[in-house]
Amino acid sequence: MVLATATRLGPYEILAPLGAGGMGEVYRARDTRLERTVAIKILPPQFSSDPIRKQRFEREAKVISSLNHPHICTLHDVGQQDGVDFLVMECVEGETLSKRLEKGPLPLEQVLKLGPQIADALDKAHRSGIVHRDLKPGNIMLTSTGAKLLDFGLAKPVSPLASPATLSAAKQESPVTEQGTVVGTTQYMSPEQIEGKELDGRSDIFSLGAVLYEMLTGQRAFQGKSQLSVASAILDREPEPISRLKPMTPPGLDHAIRRSLAKDPDERWQSARDLALELKWIAESGSPAGVAAPSSRLIELRERLAWATAAALAVIALIAGIAWWRAARLNRAALPIQLSAELPQDTFVDRFRGAQLAISADGARIVASESKSASEWRLGVRSLDQSQFTPLPGTEHSAAPFFSPDGQWVGFFADGKLKKIAVQGGEPVTLCDAPGYARGASWGDDGNIVAAFSQGIPGLVRVPSGGGTPTPLTKPSKQKGETAHGWPQTLPGSQAVLFTVYGATDADTQIDVLSLKTGEWKTLQEGGSFGRYVPSGHLLYMVQNTLLAAPFDLSRLALTGEPQHVVEEVNSNVLGGGDFDVSQTGALLYASSKAAISFPLSIWWLDSAGQARPLQTSRGIYENPRFSPDGKHLAFDLATGPGQADIWVKDLERDTTSRLTHLPGRNTFPQWTPDGKGIVFESIRQAASGVYWVLANGVGEAQRLIESQTPIGPSSFSPDGKRLAYVQVSVDGYPQIWTASFEGGHDHPQLGAGEPFLRTSFHHVHPAFSPHGLWMAYSSDESGTYELYVRPVQGPGGKWQISTNGGDYPIWSRSGRKLFFLTPDWHVMVVDYTASGNSFLAGKPQLWCPRSLRFLGGNYPYDLAPDGKRFAVILDASEATGQEQRSTDSLIVVLNFFDELRRRMPPGKNSPG
């Protein structure tokens, strides 16, 4: 709302705008009755419905009206007209201190003149029971007569500081702001204000100390490039000594400012009047050192001695009172404070996979899997007192980072390995093979890492932090319907481990705990995932995008109370991994799910030049695009929620899309029958999981062809449609390639008994029949890295390695002799080949397209159109066009999180909290 010139508010005529802020707009106006110039502050109608703004505006009127001081702006009148609330105040001519500081520091004599005036104004407010809470250069006006203190919009009434005589009767008032909200300007906040604690006048004294420091030196006492780094500096660091910046500063003034900036309120000046008197004494001493003349000092000493006897009588009461007061402060829970930790411009956290960030135990550093594109992920580490993330070279394609207990190392998964790297950077160290995608790891204080892989070993393993062979720790119970274990956390003392247990679907989870000392194994929480114990005596865990907490007894490894919701909209993934972590010091780090699905994905046409154009423009989590044999339709699966996905079919000629499956659970990996009339797919759900078949036109219900207790995914039909190649995970966790006959037509389709195509101690995935059905391309980790191979389908024969630096997801061209595959960094490669009899000759792999595709955690991100000239690919929309610019991503840090948990629910018995 902008008031036009000559607008009337009662007897006041608007002349010109003076400024605007979060609490309202300020105008120069003329009082037509008294013919004087005034300042009018209005609360626009759109803010009047906001109870917090309305309350603050009314409070400012009451506060200013109660204060009559030459260095506090005077309130003349209050009013309301046409839904507009307004205050009429003294119009102060001059410039703000912040504007003056743009020119540099103030002369010493000005600092010593203005400082006592500001302190006097604060003393008046404090004696009236008012704490300003937003003292800063922008709220101090410099006039011809001195300083004027402005803007009491954030001021609040509190009980005055207790004296020894009234200490036992002093009490704290309830906060007037919503609990958990910190108000003020970060650069000038006191430590207790940043921590969300109750404030008294000594908080304003700290803020004044920061203002005086800036007036004298020309630079802020606590600097940083973000709110988080400034807050960290205020809490943990001392400002650069004034004597170093301004060597001629009187020692007395240096001392007065340093005492004002003491972290502990007990160590500061205990009243603004004390500080004002000290500043006046320094100004009047006439000595460059700030030391008074001897006669004055003698008089002062006599006065002090005269008071000494009386003061001694109060010592016992004073000590007792201070002890009580400090105990009350220590027992009072601090309010949670939410800060933002921004990543570099156009850099993003990987929210698609979840569990891609961590905070060190001491709360000093955070690490995140971040990127400037949708495929080139690497780790970035940042100290909380800095403003930038530092990339860690050598961590490309990283996932699921975690800190060592001392915070000096970061563990992570990358390229089928479990690795670690020093937080300062350097060469990554490989600890062991870790096939598949990451399900998390935890570094215990006994020097061992407990980890979970998606392939090879379905349970948890233990790996020495210096590297070595993984030792199995848990094994999923087939009788109980368990399929895998993941997201471990080693508990303090390394005597037990928390972990997530998966059932038939990724959404069918529970949190278990295993005592490594006794072998006792029990379920703590059904229907949750990503359990994390925190030293407040609570268990945190995820249910979809909600973070819950329950009291947890560490000694008995048992929950002792009902769970409660504590944070909504925390990012998570379909594997149950949560994007949150908690330090031992009580700082919660998380990524909000409101920031959207990492990169909203769509399906695009992509040619060899890297040009992309839309194919399926609506955004979502798309996977496994598959063209029909005639190229007129495209099948794909689309996730609609945690543990839920369905097969859809797009008619490319009519540009219409229809849903094909309506089964509960995850319906994925569509494969067309060679005649284009049917689609087989994998369905993962609790009641029945396996391979299903459905007519591609959507008529009739889906029919189950095979049921399995372990994951099973159809991969490729032989050209004649008589055999289906699929991958099934064995009971010991090894994915193997099988084939089975497909019979009965579309009236009564049946899948025959499976026959192993490859069944070894290695992992074999993604089989694909060649166009003539003579060869099978597949990927295997037999060399230690997934590479692409070709074998004959029938009879004995050779084996040819196609890729040289990693390869997976093979696709044969339907016309011409070309074989496509993806590299570990998701680039499309092409190989020319010739085949004759039992001989297969492959050429050198060539880069088909300069653009990389989107990582989809084990699913196909592309398919070749029948003409062999372009692909349907999964890309981020802005990455595909190269036009849409994204804003900076950020993580959220909540300080004093343990206090908030204890406030909401008591900690578990026998827990540190």
mmCIF file of C-alpha atoms in Angstrom, residues 214-453:
data_model
loop_
_atom_site.group_PDB
_atom_site.id
_atom_site.type_symbol
_atom_site.label_atom_id
_atom_site.label_comp_id
_atom_site.label_asym_id
_atom_site.label_seq_id
_atom_site.Cartn_x
_atom_site.Cartn_y
_atom_site.Cartn_z
ATOM 1 C CA GLU A 214 31.186 -0.626 14.296
ATOM 2 C CA MET A 215 31.052 3.104 14.997
ATOM 3 C CA LEU A 216 34.651 3.037 16.161
ATOM 4 C CA THR A 217 36.220 0.641 13.635
ATOM 5 C CA GLY A 218 33.983 0.953 10.586
ATOM 6 C CA GLN A 219 33.440 -2.819 10.425
ATOM 7 C CA ARG A 220 30.984 -5.164 12.053
ATOM 8 C CA ALA A 221 32.022 -7.008 15.172
ATOM 9 C CA PHE A 222 30.712 -10.323 13.861
ATOM 10 C CA GLN A 223 30.978 -10.923 10.156
ATOM 11 C CA GLY A 224 29.805 -13.621 7.766
ATOM 12 C CA LYS A 225 28.219 -14.103 4.388
ATOM 13 C CA SER A 226 25.066 -15.758 5.671
ATOM 14 C CA GLN A 227 22.792 -15.654 8.711
ATOM 15 C CA LEU A 228 24.182 -18.997 9.798
ATOM 16 C CA SER A 229 27.827 -17.951 9.671
ATOM 17 C CA VAL A 230 27.107 -14.676 11.505
ATOM 18 C CA ALA A 231 25.130 -16.505 14.191
ATOM 19 C CA SER A 232 27.961 -19.009 14.566
ATOM 20 C CA ALA A 233 30.475 -16.160 14.963
ATOM 21 C CA ILE A 234 28.385 -14.484 17.673
ATOM 22 C CA LEU A 235 28.054 -17.719 19.601
ATOM 23 C CA ASP A 236 31.624 -18.978 19.309
ATOM 24 C CA ARG A 237 34.076 -16.277 18.209
ATOM 25 C CA GLU A 238 35.480 -13.047 19.582
ATOM 26 C CA PRO A 239 35.600 -9.958 17.360
ATOM 27 C CA GLU A 240 38.951 -8.771 16.080
ATOM 28 C CA PRO A 241 40.576 -6.664 18.850
ATOM 29 C CA ILE A 242 39.848 -2.959 18.520
ATOM 30 C CA SER A 243 43.432 -2.205 19.498
ATOM 31 C CA ARG A 244 44.576 -3.964 16.324
ATOM 32 C CA LEU A 245 42.177 -2.047 14.083
ATOM 33 C CA LYS A 246 42.420 1.296 15.896
ATOM 34 C CA PRO A 247 45.691 1.377 17.895
ATOM 35 C CA MET A 248 44.971 4.858 19.301
ATOM 36 C CA THR A 249 41.699 3.820 20.922
ATOM 37 C CA PRO A 250 41.693 4.579 24.678
ATOM 38 C CA PRO A 251 42.118 1.310 26.603
ATOM 39 C CA GLY A 252 39.132 2.241 28.742
ATOM 40 C CA LEU A 253 36.856 2.414 25.702
ATOM 41 C CA ASP A 254 38.260 -0.864 24.358
ATOM 42 C CA HIS A 255 37.482 -2.450 27.735
ATOM 43 C CA ALA A 256 33.970 -0.966 27.869
ATOM 44 C CA ILE A 257 33.069 -2.391 24.443
ATOM 45 C CA ARG A 258 34.669 -5.782 25.092
ATOM 46 C CA ARG A 259 32.746 -6.102 28.338
ATOM 47 C CA SER A 260 29.519 -5.210 26.511
ATOM 48 C CA LEU A 261 30.229 -8.047 24.054
ATOM 49 C CA ALA A 262 30.818 -10.751 26.658
ATOM 50 C CA LYS A 263 29.097 -14.010 25.666
ATOM 51 C CA ASP A 264 27.819 -14.607 29.188
ATOM 52 C CA PRO A 265 25.305 -11.927 30.282
ATOM 53 C CA ASP A 266 26.696 -12.183 33.807
ATOM 54 C CA GLU A 267 30.046 -10.893 32.520
ATOM 55 C CA ARG A 268 28.591 -7.813 30.792
ATOM 56 C CA TRP A 269 27.631 -4.463 32.211
ATOM 57 C CA GLN A 270 24.606 -5.253 34.333
ATOM 58 C CA SER A 271 22.704 -2.121 33.356
ATOM 59 C CA ALA A 272 22.759 0.407 30.515
ATOM 60 C CA ARG A 273 23.327 3.110 33.129
ATOM 61 C CA ASP A 274 26.603 1.453 34.173
ATOM 62 C CA LEU A 275 27.764 1.530 30.562
ATOM 63 C CA ALA A 276 26.585 5.117 30.070
ATOM 64 C CA LEU A 277 28.512 6.263 33.178
ATOM 65 C CA GLU A 278 31.620 4.395 32.012
ATOM 66 C CA LEU A 279 31.476 6.031 28.565
ATOM 67 C CA LYS A 280 30.926 9.468 30.141
ATOM 68 C CA TRP A 281 33.894 8.932 32.466
ATOM 69 C CA ILE A 282 36.121 8.006 29.494
ATOM 70 C CA ALA A 283 34.939 11.098 27.578
ATOM 71 C CA GLU A 284 35.480 13.422 30.542
ATOM 72 C CA SER A 285 38.833 12.030 31.689
ATOM 73 C CA GLY A 286 40.751 14.097 29.162
ATOM 74 C CA SER A 287 43.428 11.407 28.951
ATOM 75 C CA PRO A 288 44.217 9.601 25.712
ATOM 76 C CA ALA A 289 44.439 6.390 27.687
ATOM 77 C CA GLY A 290 41.035 6.925 29.185
ATOM 78 C CA VAL A 291 42.450 7.237 32.742
ATOM 79 C CA ALA A 292 41.156 9.941 35.070
ATOM 80 C CA ALA A 293 43.328 12.489 36.918
ATOM 81 C CA PRO A 294 44.753 11.292 40.281
ATOM 82 C CA SER A 295 42.516 13.479 42.418
ATOM 83 C CA SER A 296 39.428 12.166 40.717
ATOM 84 C CA ARG A 297 40.633 8.598 41.196
ATOM 85 C CA LEU A 298 41.255 9.220 44.917
ATOM 86 C CA ILE A 299 37.763 10.596 45.354
ATOM 87 C CA GLU A 300 36.391 7.604 43.514
ATOM 88 C CA LEU A 301 38.419 5.226 45.727
ATOM 89 C CA ARG A 302 37.110 6.892 48.894
ATOM 90 C CA GLU A 303 33.558 6.529 47.641
ATOM 91 C CA ARG A 304 34.138 2.876 46.844
ATOM 92 C CA LEU A 305 35.660 2.227 50.281
ATOM 93 C CA ALA A 306 32.703 3.907 51.936
ATOM 94 C CA TRP A 307 30.385 1.552 50.210
ATOM 95 C CA ALA A 308 32.524 -1.562 50.759
ATOM 96 C CA THR A 309 31.264 -2.274 54.287
ATOM 97 C CA ALA A 310 27.640 -2.027 53.299
ATOM 98 C CA ALA A 311 28.254 -4.165 50.245
ATOM 99 C CA ALA A 312 29.909 -6.892 52.331
ATOM 100 C CA LEU A 313 26.695 -7.350 54.335
ATOM 101 C CA ALA A 314 24.876 -8.364 51.162
ATOM 102 C CA VAL A 315 27.489 -10.815 49.888
ATOM 103 C CA ILE A 316 25.852 -13.980 51.263
ATOM 104 C CA ALA A 317 22.403 -13.026 49.974
ATOM 105 C CA LEU A 318 23.876 -11.979 46.634
ATOM 106 C CA ILE A 319 25.787 -15.253 46.141
ATOM 107 C CA ALA A 320 22.696 -17.264 47.014
ATOM 108 C CA GLY A 321 20.555 -15.180 44.693
ATOM 109 C CA ILE A 322 22.956 -15.472 41.766
ATOM 110 C CA ALA A 323 23.208 -19.235 42.271
ATOM 111 C CA TRP A 324 19.425 -19.534 42.186
ATOM 112 C CA TRP A 325 19.139 -17.290 39.150
ATOM 113 C CA ARG A 326 21.818 -19.150 37.202
ATOM 114 C CA ALA A 327 20.214 -22.483 38.035
ATOM 115 C CA ALA A 328 16.887 -21.191 36.763
ATOM 116 C CA ARG A 329 18.552 -20.069 33.509
ATOM 117 C CA LEU A 330 20.235 -23.433 33.048
ATOM 118 C CA ASN A 331 17.006 -25.309 33.643
ATOM 119 C CA ARG A 332 15.049 -23.168 31.211
ATOM 120 C CA ALA A 333 14.780 -24.770 27.757
ATOM 121 C CA ALA A 334 16.021 -22.593 24.923
ATOM 122 C CA LEU A 335 13.681 -21.960 22.021
ATOM 123 C CA PRO A 336 14.521 -23.570 18.675
ATOM 124 C CA ILE A 337 16.066 -21.266 16.077
ATOM 125 C CA GLN A 338 15.746 -21.933 12.368
ATOM 126 C CA LEU A 339 18.511 -20.746 10.049
ATOM 127 C CA SER A 340 19.257 -21.291 6.386
ATOM 128 C CA ALA A 341 22.480 -22.764 4.959
ATOM 129 C CA GLU A 342 22.541 -21.764 1.313
ATOM 130 C CA LEU A 343 24.427 -23.604 -1.397
ATOM 131 C CA PRO A 344 26.281 -21.737 -4.162
ATOM 132 C CA GLN A 345 24.152 -20.126 -6.865
ATOM 133 C CA ASP A 346 22.308 -22.661 -9.070
ATOM 134 C CA THR A 347 23.622 -25.548 -6.980
ATOM 135 C CA PHE A 348 21.245 -28.109 -5.539
ATOM 136 C CA VAL A 349 21.021 -30.909 -3.030
ATOM 137 C CA ASP A 350 20.128 -34.308 -4.481
ATOM 138 C CA ARG A 351 16.599 -34.683 -3.095
ATOM 139 C CA PHE A 352 15.664 -37.557 -5.428
ATOM 140 C CA ARG A 353 17.633 -40.242 -3.624
ATOM 141 C CA GLY A 354 17.205 -38.951 -0.044
ATOM 142 C CA ALA A 355 19.696 -39.231 2.851
ATOM 143 C CA GLN A 356 22.160 -37.058 0.954
ATOM 144 C CA LEU A 357 23.358 -34.800 3.774
ATOM 145 C CA ALA A 358 25.011 -35.082 7.183
ATOM 146 C CA ILE A 359 26.202 -32.911 10.075
ATOM 147 C CA SER A 360 29.297 -33.650 12.145
ATOM 148 C CA ALA A 361 28.927 -34.755 15.766
ATOM 149 C CA ASP A 362 30.225 -31.409 17.069
ATOM 150 C CA GLY A 363 27.870 -29.491 14.775
ATOM 151 C CA ALA A 364 30.779 -27.652 13.159
ATOM 152 C CA ARG A 365 30.419 -28.943 9.582
ATOM 153 C CA ILE A 366 27.787 -30.120 7.155
ATOM 154 C CA VAL A 367 28.223 -32.189 4.011
ATOM 155 C CA ALA A 368 25.769 -32.665 1.149
ATOM 156 C CA SER A 369 25.602 -34.368 -2.212
ATOM 157 C CA GLU A 370 25.167 -31.340 -4.462
ATOM 158 C CA SER A 371 25.294 -30.476 -8.134
ATOM 159 C CA LYS A 372 24.767 -27.811 -10.768
ATOM 160 C CA SER A 373 23.121 -30.341 -13.101
ATOM 161 C CA ALA A 374 20.844 -33.325 -12.732
ATOM 162 C CA SER A 375 23.540 -35.959 -13.158
ATOM 163 C CA GLU A 376 26.931 -34.722 -11.951
ATOM 164 C CA TRP A 377 26.611 -35.134 -8.198
ATOM 165 C CA ARG A 378 29.543 -34.719 -5.843
ATOM 166 C CA LEU A 379 30.072 -33.890 -2.197
ATOM 167 C CA GLY A 380 30.419 -30.383 -0.834
ATOM 168 C CA VAL A 381 31.508 -29.653 2.744
ATOM 169 C CA ARG A 382 30.995 -26.448 4.695
ATOM 170 C CA SER A 383 31.875 -25.153 8.140
ATOM 171 C CA LEU A 384 28.953 -23.452 9.859
ATOM 172 C CA ASP A 385 31.007 -20.283 10.370
ATOM 173 C CA GLN A 386 31.621 -20.013 6.621
ATOM 174 C CA SER A 387 29.252 -19.077 3.810
ATOM 175 C CA GLN A 388 30.367 -21.445 1.048
ATOM 176 C CA PHE A 389 30.415 -25.168 0.395
ATOM 177 C CA THR A 390 33.812 -26.463 -0.696
ATOM 178 C CA PRO A 391 33.575 -29.198 -3.363
ATOM 179 C CA LEU A 392 35.500 -32.396 -2.639
ATOM 180 C CA PRO A 393 37.167 -33.548 -5.894
ATOM 181 C CA GLY A 394 37.072 -37.290 -6.370
ATOM 182 C CA THR A 395 33.558 -37.671 -4.938
ATOM 183 C CA GLU A 396 31.685 -37.620 -8.253
ATOM 184 C CA HIS A 397 28.557 -39.834 -8.438
ATOM 185 C CA SER A 398 28.529 -39.886 -4.628
ATOM 186 C CA ALA A 399 25.623 -40.863 -2.406
ATOM 187 C CA ALA A 400 24.679 -41.183 1.290
ATOM 188 C CA PRO A 401 27.526 -39.237 2.971
ATOM 189 C CA PHE A 402 28.286 -39.706 6.683
ATOM 190 C CA PHE A 403 30.877 -38.303 9.114
ATOM 191 C CA SER A 404 33.452 -40.079 11.220
ATOM 192 C CA PRO A 405 32.920 -39.577 14.988
ATOM 193 C CA ASP A 406 35.727 -36.985 15.148
ATOM 194 C CA GLY A 407 34.390 -35.129 12.108
ATOM 195 C CA GLN A 408 37.669 -35.394 10.195
ATOM 196 C CA TRP A 409 36.470 -37.862 7.539
ATOM 197 C CA VAL A 410 33.426 -38.186 5.319
ATOM 198 C CA GLY A 411 32.328 -41.646 4.215
ATOM 199 C CA PHE A 412 30.256 -42.104 1.047
ATOM 200 C CA PHE A 413 29.198 -44.504 -1.702
ATOM 201 C CA ALA A 414 30.320 -44.019 -5.316
ATOM 202 C CA ASP A 415 30.848 -46.169 -8.410
ATOM 203 C CA GLY A 416 29.994 -49.399 -6.603
ATOM 204 C CA LYS A 417 32.443 -48.733 -3.751
ATOM 205 C CA LEU A 418 32.344 -47.596 -0.140
ATOM 206 C CA LYS A 419 34.883 -44.790 0.249
ATOM 207 C CA LYS A 420 36.104 -42.106 2.622
ATOM 208 C CA ILE A 421 37.774 -38.730 2.141
ATOM 209 C CA ALA A 422 39.299 -36.195 4.538
ATOM 210 C CA VAL A 423 37.127 -33.115 5.121
ATOM 211 C CA GLN A 424 40.044 -30.951 3.954
ATOM 212 C CA GLY A 425 40.066 -32.878 0.654
ATOM 213 C CA GLY A 426 42.646 -35.159 -0.871
ATOM 214 C CA GLU A 427 42.559 -38.539 -2.554
ATOM 215 C CA PRO A 428 39.510 -40.670 -1.656
ATOM 216 C CA VAL A 429 40.255 -44.003 0.016
ATOM 217 C CA THR A 430 38.320 -47.094 -1.134
ATOM 218 C CA LEU A 431 37.204 -49.231 1.811
ATOM 219 C CA CYS A 432 35.389 -52.090 0.066
ATOM 220 C CA ASP A 433 33.085 -53.020 -2.804
ATOM 221 C CA ALA A 434 29.528 -51.755 -2.343
ATOM 222 C CA PRO A 435 27.457 -52.930 -5.337
ATOM 223 C CA GLY A 436 24.151 -51.336 -6.233
ATOM 224 C CA TYR A 437 22.723 -48.151 -4.819
ATOM 225 C CA ALA A 438 23.405 -47.032 -1.269
ATOM 226 C CA ARG A 439 21.163 -47.784 1.685
ATOM 227 C CA GLY A 440 23.319 -45.864 4.140
ATOM 228 C CA ALA A 441 26.208 -46.339 6.557
ATOM 229 C CA SER A 442 27.215 -45.301 10.077
ATOM 230 C CA TRP A 443 30.731 -44.856 11.506
ATOM 231 C CA GLY A 444 30.898 -46.178 15.064
ATOM 232 C CA ASP A 445 33.200 -45.013 17.828
ATOM 233 C CA ASP A 446 34.835 -48.483 17.847
ATOM 234 C CA GLY A 447 36.486 -47.863 14.465
ATOM 235 C CA ASN A 448 34.015 -49.899 12.411
ATOM 236 C CA ILE A 449 31.489 -48.807 9.803
ATOM 237 C CA VAL A 450 28.100 -50.527 9.562
ATOM 238 C CA ALA A 451 26.782 -50.298 5.990
ATOM 239 C CA ALA A 452 23.962 -51.537 3.759
ATOM 240 C CA PHE A 453 24.227 -52.325 0.036
#
